[in-house]
Amino acid sequence: MLFGSAPVGPLAARAPKLAALDTEPLTLPGTQAFRVTYEIARRDSQTFFPPALQATVPPLLTWCFHRCTDGPLGAFCMAETRLHCRSGARTRTYLLASVIDSAAAGDALTAGWGFGPRLGELSLERFYDRVDARASLEGRTILELSMLDPIPLRSGDIHFAPSMHAVHTPKGLRILQVDARYSAERSERGRPQIHSFSAPDWLEERLRPVYPVAATFTTADLTLGALRFMSRPEV
């Protein structure tokens, strides 16, 4: 296994704060989830992760957009940049950075699950022949993606791995596992396409996507679960 070798200091400097560990589950109905995955050019991929996580072979990068039009947090869209990893033997995704267009929703997602998004401008649009997504900070585009020629799938054909977030908790700096359940109504896959990607704006300037892997679009009731697992990042 390629255990992570990234120093914990820089991770601690940017990790958000989680006030408590007794988060209640939260359901966001009718959420649109758009994901694009690329293989990245990096031999020493273990340097992206703290020692608590292991790198995958090949190294994979996934961008996720979630758009909610209603629900307990109101309407919002959030974009995330994630790296595929393992925690023990199981596949996970490691959150590098996120952007959201609602300050109130961002505060709630940070307080409960450690997302820690910055405030920006986002769009996610589905057409009959494509899906387009864009993320901007202060009017400057930092990510623009598409999925072309969507093909319907069975609603349960797409797997969503739990995510790992670096957060400050009442017990210290931890890698928190965030479990999300998608009760899918509709799923599609298509051909991924990158129009623009500014790696430094996602807090990891070494990222260089080189090979398209997959793109999916799902409409689902998304439930963020109660917190169950966490680990020390240096172990």
mmCIF file of C-alpha atoms in Angstrom:
data_model
loop_
_atom_site.group_PDB
_atom_site.id
_atom_site.type_symbol
_atom_site.label_atom_id
_atom_site.label_comp_id
_atom_site.label_asym_id
_atom_site.label_seq_id
_atom_site.Cartn_x
_atom_site.Cartn_y
_atom_site.Cartn_z
ATOM 1 C CA MET A 1 0.000 0.000 0.000
ATOM 2 C CA LEU A 2 1.116 3.565 -0.753
ATOM 3 C CA PHE A 3 0.670 5.182 2.648
ATOM 4 C CA GLY A 4 0.386 8.958 2.621
ATOM 5 C CA SER A 5 3.497 10.999 3.324
ATOM 6 C CA ALA A 6 2.169 14.577 3.337
ATOM 7 C CA PRO A 7 3.098 16.628 6.437
ATOM 8 C CA VAL A 8 0.254 17.304 8.819
ATOM 9 C CA GLY A 9 1.166 20.952 9.525
ATOM 10 C CA PRO A 10 -0.193 22.493 6.289
ATOM 11 C CA LEU A 11 -3.276 20.294 6.613
ATOM 12 C CA ALA A 12 -3.979 21.643 10.089
ATOM 13 C CA ALA A 13 -3.544 25.231 8.892
ATOM 14 C CA ARG A 14 -6.448 25.023 6.453
ATOM 15 C CA ALA A 15 -8.751 22.483 8.163
ATOM 16 C CA PRO A 16 -12.171 23.815 9.251
ATOM 17 C CA LYS A 17 -13.470 23.509 12.797
ATOM 18 C CA LEU A 18 -16.140 21.044 13.878
ATOM 19 C CA ALA A 19 -17.806 22.208 17.095
ATOM 20 C CA ALA A 20 -19.226 18.819 18.114
ATOM 21 C CA LEU A 21 -19.378 15.183 17.014
ATOM 22 C CA ASP A 22 -23.102 14.594 17.627
ATOM 23 C CA THR A 23 -24.280 15.628 14.142
ATOM 24 C CA GLU A 24 -27.797 14.507 13.251
ATOM 25 C CA PRO A 25 -28.505 13.075 9.759
ATOM 26 C CA LEU A 26 -29.642 15.607 7.167
ATOM 27 C CA THR A 27 -31.659 14.812 4.013
ATOM 28 C CA LEU A 28 -31.477 17.094 0.965
ATOM 29 C CA PRO A 29 -34.336 16.076 -1.365
ATOM 30 C CA GLY A 30 -34.062 16.183 -5.148
ATOM 31 C CA THR A 31 -30.314 16.828 -5.200
ATOM 32 C CA GLN A 32 -28.570 16.866 -8.582
ATOM 33 C CA ALA A 33 -25.113 15.268 -8.352
ATOM 34 C CA PHE A 34 -22.641 15.680 -11.226
ATOM 35 C CA ARG A 35 -19.253 13.955 -11.073
ATOM 36 C CA VAL A 36 -16.288 13.943 -13.467
ATOM 37 C CA THR A 37 -13.281 11.664 -12.880
ATOM 38 C CA TYR A 38 -9.842 11.895 -14.509
ATOM 39 C CA GLU A 39 -6.591 10.054 -14.019
ATOM 40 C CA ILE A 40 -3.837 12.439 -12.955
ATOM 41 C CA ALA A 41 -0.133 12.498 -13.867
ATOM 42 C CA ARG A 42 1.708 11.796 -10.641
ATOM 43 C CA ARG A 43 4.078 8.977 -9.715
ATOM 44 C CA ASP A 44 4.502 9.892 -6.056
ATOM 45 C CA SER A 45 0.755 10.221 -5.451
ATOM 46 C CA GLN A 46 1.187 9.324 -1.781
ATOM 47 C CA THR A 47 2.484 12.862 -1.210
ATOM 48 C CA PHE A 48 -1.080 14.165 -1.608
ATOM 49 C CA PHE A 49 -2.302 12.377 1.529
ATOM 50 C CA PRO A 50 -1.577 12.326 5.264
ATOM 51 C CA PRO A 51 -0.314 8.983 6.659
ATOM 52 C CA ALA A 52 -3.852 7.967 7.731
ATOM 53 C CA LEU A 53 -4.800 7.441 4.062
ATOM 54 C CA GLN A 54 -3.345 5.457 1.168
ATOM 55 C CA ALA A 55 -3.052 6.457 -2.482
ATOM 56 C CA THR A 56 -4.831 4.488 -5.200
ATOM 57 C CA VAL A 57 -3.235 3.082 -8.341
ATOM 58 C CA PRO A 58 -3.801 4.749 -10.723
ATOM 59 C CA PRO A 59 -4.211 8.116 -8.973
ATOM 60 C CA LEU A 60 -7.671 9.556 -9.664
ATOM 61 C CA LEU A 61 -9.175 13.022 -9.338
ATOM 62 C CA THR A 62 -12.938 13.625 -9.096
ATOM 63 C CA TRP A 63 -14.846 16.893 -9.269
ATOM 64 C CA CYS A 64 -18.312 16.860 -7.700
ATOM 65 C CA PHE A 65 -21.123 19.368 -8.135
ATOM 66 C CA HIS A 66 -24.244 19.157 -5.962
ATOM 67 C CA ARG A 67 -27.257 21.380 -6.588
ATOM 68 C CA CYS A 68 -30.215 21.540 -4.208
ATOM 69 C CA THR A 69 -33.269 23.575 -5.182
ATOM 70 C CA ASP A 70 -35.119 23.080 -1.897
ATOM 71 C CA GLY A 71 -34.758 21.460 1.518
ATOM 72 C CA PRO A 72 -33.647 22.364 5.047
ATOM 73 C CA LEU A 73 -30.625 24.398 3.853
ATOM 74 C CA GLY A 74 -32.494 26.225 1.092
ATOM 75 C CA ALA A 75 -31.308 26.434 -2.496
ATOM 76 C CA PHE A 76 -27.559 26.145 -3.073
ATOM 77 C CA CYS A 77 -24.883 24.660 -5.313
ATOM 78 C CA MET A 78 -21.537 23.308 -4.107
ATOM 79 C CA ALA A 79 -18.468 22.145 -6.043
ATOM 80 C CA GLU A 80 -15.724 19.919 -4.604
ATOM 81 C CA THR A 81 -12.331 18.695 -5.754
ATOM 82 C CA ARG A 82 -11.465 15.233 -4.396
ATOM 83 C CA LEU A 83 -8.738 12.628 -4.723
ATOM 84 C CA HIS A 84 -9.468 8.910 -4.609
ATOM 85 C CA CYS A 85 -7.808 7.110 -1.719
ATOM 86 C CA ARG A 86 -8.146 4.169 0.636
ATOM 87 C CA SER A 87 -8.767 4.034 4.359
ATOM 88 C CA GLY A 88 -7.696 0.523 5.282
ATOM 89 C CA ALA A 89 -8.870 -1.645 2.389
ATOM 90 C CA ARG A 90 -11.879 0.475 1.421
ATOM 91 C CA THR A 91 -12.115 3.120 -1.300
ATOM 92 C CA ARG A 92 -12.788 6.684 -0.189
ATOM 93 C CA THR A 93 -12.496 10.193 -1.628
ATOM 94 C CA TYR A 94 -10.384 12.842 0.086
ATOM 95 C CA LEU A 95 -11.691 16.413 0.036
ATOM 96 C CA LEU A 96 -9.104 18.970 -1.060
ATOM 97 C CA ALA A 97 -11.305 22.073 -1.352
ATOM 98 C CA SER A 98 -14.870 23.166 -2.021
ATOM 99 C CA VAL A 99 -16.821 26.225 -3.181
ATOM 100 C CA ILE A 100 -20.463 27.076 -2.420
ATOM 101 C CA ASP A 101 -22.861 29.869 -3.433
ATOM 102 C CA SER A 102 -24.784 30.098 -0.143
ATOM 103 C CA ALA A 103 -23.052 31.271 3.025
ATOM 104 C CA ALA A 104 -25.776 29.847 5.271
ATOM 105 C CA ALA A 105 -25.628 26.393 3.661
ATOM 106 C CA GLY A 106 -21.828 26.472 3.788
ATOM 107 C CA ASP A 107 -21.846 27.239 7.505
ATOM 108 C CA ALA A 108 -24.255 24.354 8.187
ATOM 109 C CA LEU A 109 -22.244 21.867 6.123
ATOM 110 C CA THR A 110 -19.039 22.920 7.840
ATOM 111 C CA ALA A 111 -20.484 22.787 11.357
ATOM 112 C CA GLY A 112 -21.940 19.312 10.821
ATOM 113 C CA TRP A 113 -19.551 17.546 8.449
ATOM 114 C CA GLY A 114 -16.431 19.702 7.973
ATOM 115 C CA PHE A 115 -16.846 20.710 4.318
ATOM 116 C CA GLY A 116 -15.391 24.203 4.845
ATOM 117 C CA PRO A 117 -16.340 25.701 1.447
ATOM 118 C CA ARG A 118 -15.352 29.160 0.244
ATOM 119 C CA LEU A 119 -18.069 31.443 -1.099
ATOM 120 C CA GLY A 120 -18.168 31.692 -4.904
ATOM 121 C CA GLU A 121 -20.378 31.577 -7.982
ATOM 122 C CA LEU A 122 -21.596 28.225 -9.333
ATOM 123 C CA SER A 123 -23.808 26.841 -12.075
ATOM 124 C CA LEU A 124 -24.998 23.344 -12.987
ATOM 125 C CA GLU A 125 -27.236 22.914 -16.028
ATOM 126 C CA ARG A 126 -28.595 19.770 -17.642
ATOM 127 C CA PHE A 127 -29.627 19.761 -21.313
ATOM 128 C CA TYR A 128 -30.906 16.875 -23.421
ATOM 129 C CA ASP A 129 -27.455 16.212 -24.902
ATOM 130 C CA ARG A 130 -25.054 17.450 -22.216
ATOM 131 C CA VAL A 131 -24.463 18.656 -18.668
ATOM 132 C CA ASP A 132 -22.459 21.832 -18.033
ATOM 133 C CA ALA A 133 -20.959 22.985 -14.714
ATOM 134 C CA ARG A 134 -18.883 25.991 -13.736
ATOM 135 C CA ALA A 135 -17.268 27.317 -10.557
ATOM 136 C CA SER A 136 -15.914 30.854 -10.147
ATOM 137 C CA LEU A 137 -14.241 32.902 -7.420
ATOM 138 C CA GLU A 138 -14.588 36.698 -7.530
ATOM 139 C CA GLY A 139 -15.746 36.515 -11.154
ATOM 140 C CA ARG A 140 -12.815 34.343 -12.271
ATOM 141 C CA THR A 141 -13.569 30.830 -13.585
ATOM 142 C CA ILE A 142 -11.595 28.162 -11.701
ATOM 143 C CA LEU A 143 -13.362 25.063 -13.057
ATOM 144 C CA GLU A 144 -15.548 24.353 -16.082
ATOM 145 C CA LEU A 145 -16.698 20.832 -17.003
ATOM 146 C CA SER A 146 -19.142 19.038 -19.285
ATOM 147 C CA MET A 147 -20.663 15.602 -19.744
ATOM 148 C CA LEU A 148 -21.525 14.886 -23.379
ATOM 149 C CA ASP A 149 -24.004 12.422 -24.904
ATOM 150 C CA PRO A 150 -25.633 11.134 -21.676
ATOM 151 C CA ILE A 151 -26.852 7.518 -21.590
ATOM 152 C CA PRO A 152 -29.493 6.416 -19.041
ATOM 153 C CA LEU A 153 -28.489 3.934 -16.350
ATOM 154 C CA ARG A 154 -30.439 2.070 -13.741
ATOM 155 C CA SER A 155 -30.918 4.357 -10.770
ATOM 156 C CA GLY A 156 -28.692 2.288 -8.485
ATOM 157 C CA ASP A 157 -25.830 1.666 -10.932
ATOM 158 C CA ILE A 158 -23.597 4.469 -9.599
ATOM 159 C CA HIS A 159 -21.504 3.963 -6.475
ATOM 160 C CA PHE A 160 -20.761 6.897 -4.182
ATOM 161 C CA ALA A 161 -17.829 6.243 -1.853
ATOM 162 C CA PRO A 162 -17.702 7.834 1.602
ATOM 163 C CA SER A 163 -15.575 10.944 1.832
ATOM 164 C CA MET A 164 -12.724 11.911 4.152
ATOM 165 C CA HIS A 165 -12.438 15.445 5.549
ATOM 166 C CA ALA A 166 -9.582 16.915 7.567
ATOM 167 C CA VAL A 167 -11.159 18.833 10.476
ATOM 168 C CA HIS A 168 -10.388 20.258 13.887
ATOM 169 C CA THR A 169 -12.586 18.437 16.403
ATOM 170 C CA PRO A 170 -12.963 18.666 20.203
ATOM 171 C CA LYS A 171 -10.481 15.739 20.257
ATOM 172 C CA GLY A 172 -7.934 17.474 18.028
ATOM 173 C CA LEU A 173 -7.127 17.336 14.301
ATOM 174 C CA ARG A 174 -8.782 14.307 12.749
ATOM 175 C CA ILE A 175 -9.629 12.730 9.392
ATOM 176 C CA LEU A 176 -13.398 12.434 9.512
ATOM 177 C CA GLN A 177 -15.384 9.914 7.469
ATOM 178 C CA VAL A 178 -18.536 11.475 6.004
ATOM 179 C CA ASP A 179 -21.129 8.934 4.898
ATOM 180 C CA ALA A 180 -23.656 10.008 2.275
ATOM 181 C CA ARG A 181 -26.592 7.923 1.065
ATOM 182 C CA TYR A 182 -28.076 8.612 -2.376
ATOM 183 C CA SER A 183 -31.635 7.373 -2.971
ATOM 184 C CA ALA A 184 -31.407 7.779 -6.726
ATOM 185 C CA GLU A 185 -34.354 8.580 -8.951
ATOM 186 C CA ARG A 186 -32.400 8.905 -12.187
ATOM 187 C CA SER A 187 -28.801 8.252 -13.264
ATOM 188 C CA GLU A 188 -26.849 8.850 -16.466
ATOM 189 C CA ARG A 189 -23.295 8.524 -17.662
ATOM 190 C CA GLY A 190 -21.533 10.278 -20.509
ATOM 191 C CA ARG A 191 -18.258 11.470 -21.980
ATOM 192 C CA PRO A 192 -16.313 13.818 -19.651
ATOM 193 C CA GLN A 193 -14.734 17.018 -20.876
ATOM 194 C CA ILE A 194 -12.622 19.669 -19.111
ATOM 195 C CA HIS A 195 -12.815 23.236 -20.418
ATOM 196 C CA SER A 196 -10.764 24.869 -17.661
ATOM 197 C CA PHE A 197 -9.232 23.908 -14.328
ATOM 198 C CA SER A 198 -7.099 26.111 -12.069
ATOM 199 C CA ALA A 199 -5.369 23.670 -9.712
ATOM 200 C CA PRO A 200 -3.915 26.315 -7.328
ATOM 201 C CA ASP A 201 -7.426 27.623 -6.634
ATOM 202 C CA TRP A 202 -8.311 24.144 -5.337
ATOM 203 C CA LEU A 203 -5.345 24.254 -2.924
ATOM 204 C CA GLU A 204 -3.195 21.696 -4.778
ATOM 205 C CA GLU A 205 -1.168 23.203 -7.611
ATOM 206 C CA ARG A 206 0.435 19.841 -8.550
ATOM 207 C CA LEU A 207 -2.815 18.384 -9.942
ATOM 208 C CA ARG A 208 -2.647 17.684 -13.665
ATOM 209 C CA PRO A 209 -5.547 15.687 -15.156
ATOM 210 C CA VAL A 210 -4.404 13.677 -18.183
ATOM 211 C CA TYR A 211 -6.901 10.926 -18.993
ATOM 212 C CA PRO A 212 -10.738 10.963 -18.827
ATOM 213 C CA VAL A 213 -12.317 8.109 -16.873
ATOM 214 C CA ALA A 214 -16.030 8.782 -16.306
ATOM 215 C CA ALA A 215 -18.789 11.355 -15.936
ATOM 216 C CA THR A 216 -22.141 10.753 -14.230
ATOM 217 C CA PHE A 217 -25.254 12.747 -13.407
ATOM 218 C CA THR A 218 -27.705 11.612 -10.734
ATOM 219 C CA THR A 219 -30.895 13.021 -9.259
ATOM 220 C CA ALA A 220 -31.396 11.685 -5.733
ATOM 221 C CA ASP A 221 -32.492 12.350 -2.185
ATOM 222 C CA LEU A 222 -29.112 12.849 -0.515
ATOM 223 C CA THR A 223 -28.738 12.042 3.181
ATOM 224 C CA LEU A 224 -25.605 13.085 5.059
ATOM 225 C CA GLY A 225 -25.304 10.615 7.914
ATOM 226 C CA ALA A 226 -24.394 10.865 11.560
ATOM 227 C CA LEU A 227 -20.644 10.809 12.189
ATOM 228 C CA ARG A 228 -19.318 7.320 12.921
ATOM 229 C CA PHE A 229 -15.574 7.076 12.194
ATOM 230 C CA MET A 230 -12.508 9.300 12.426
ATOM 231 C CA SER A 231 -8.779 8.794 12.702
ATOM 232 C CA ARG A 232 -5.665 10.724 13.602
ATOM 233 C CA PRO A 233 -4.105 12.054 10.377
ATOM 234 C CA GLU A 234 -0.522 11.158 11.329
ATOM 235 C CA VAL A 235 -1.249 7.470 12.080
#
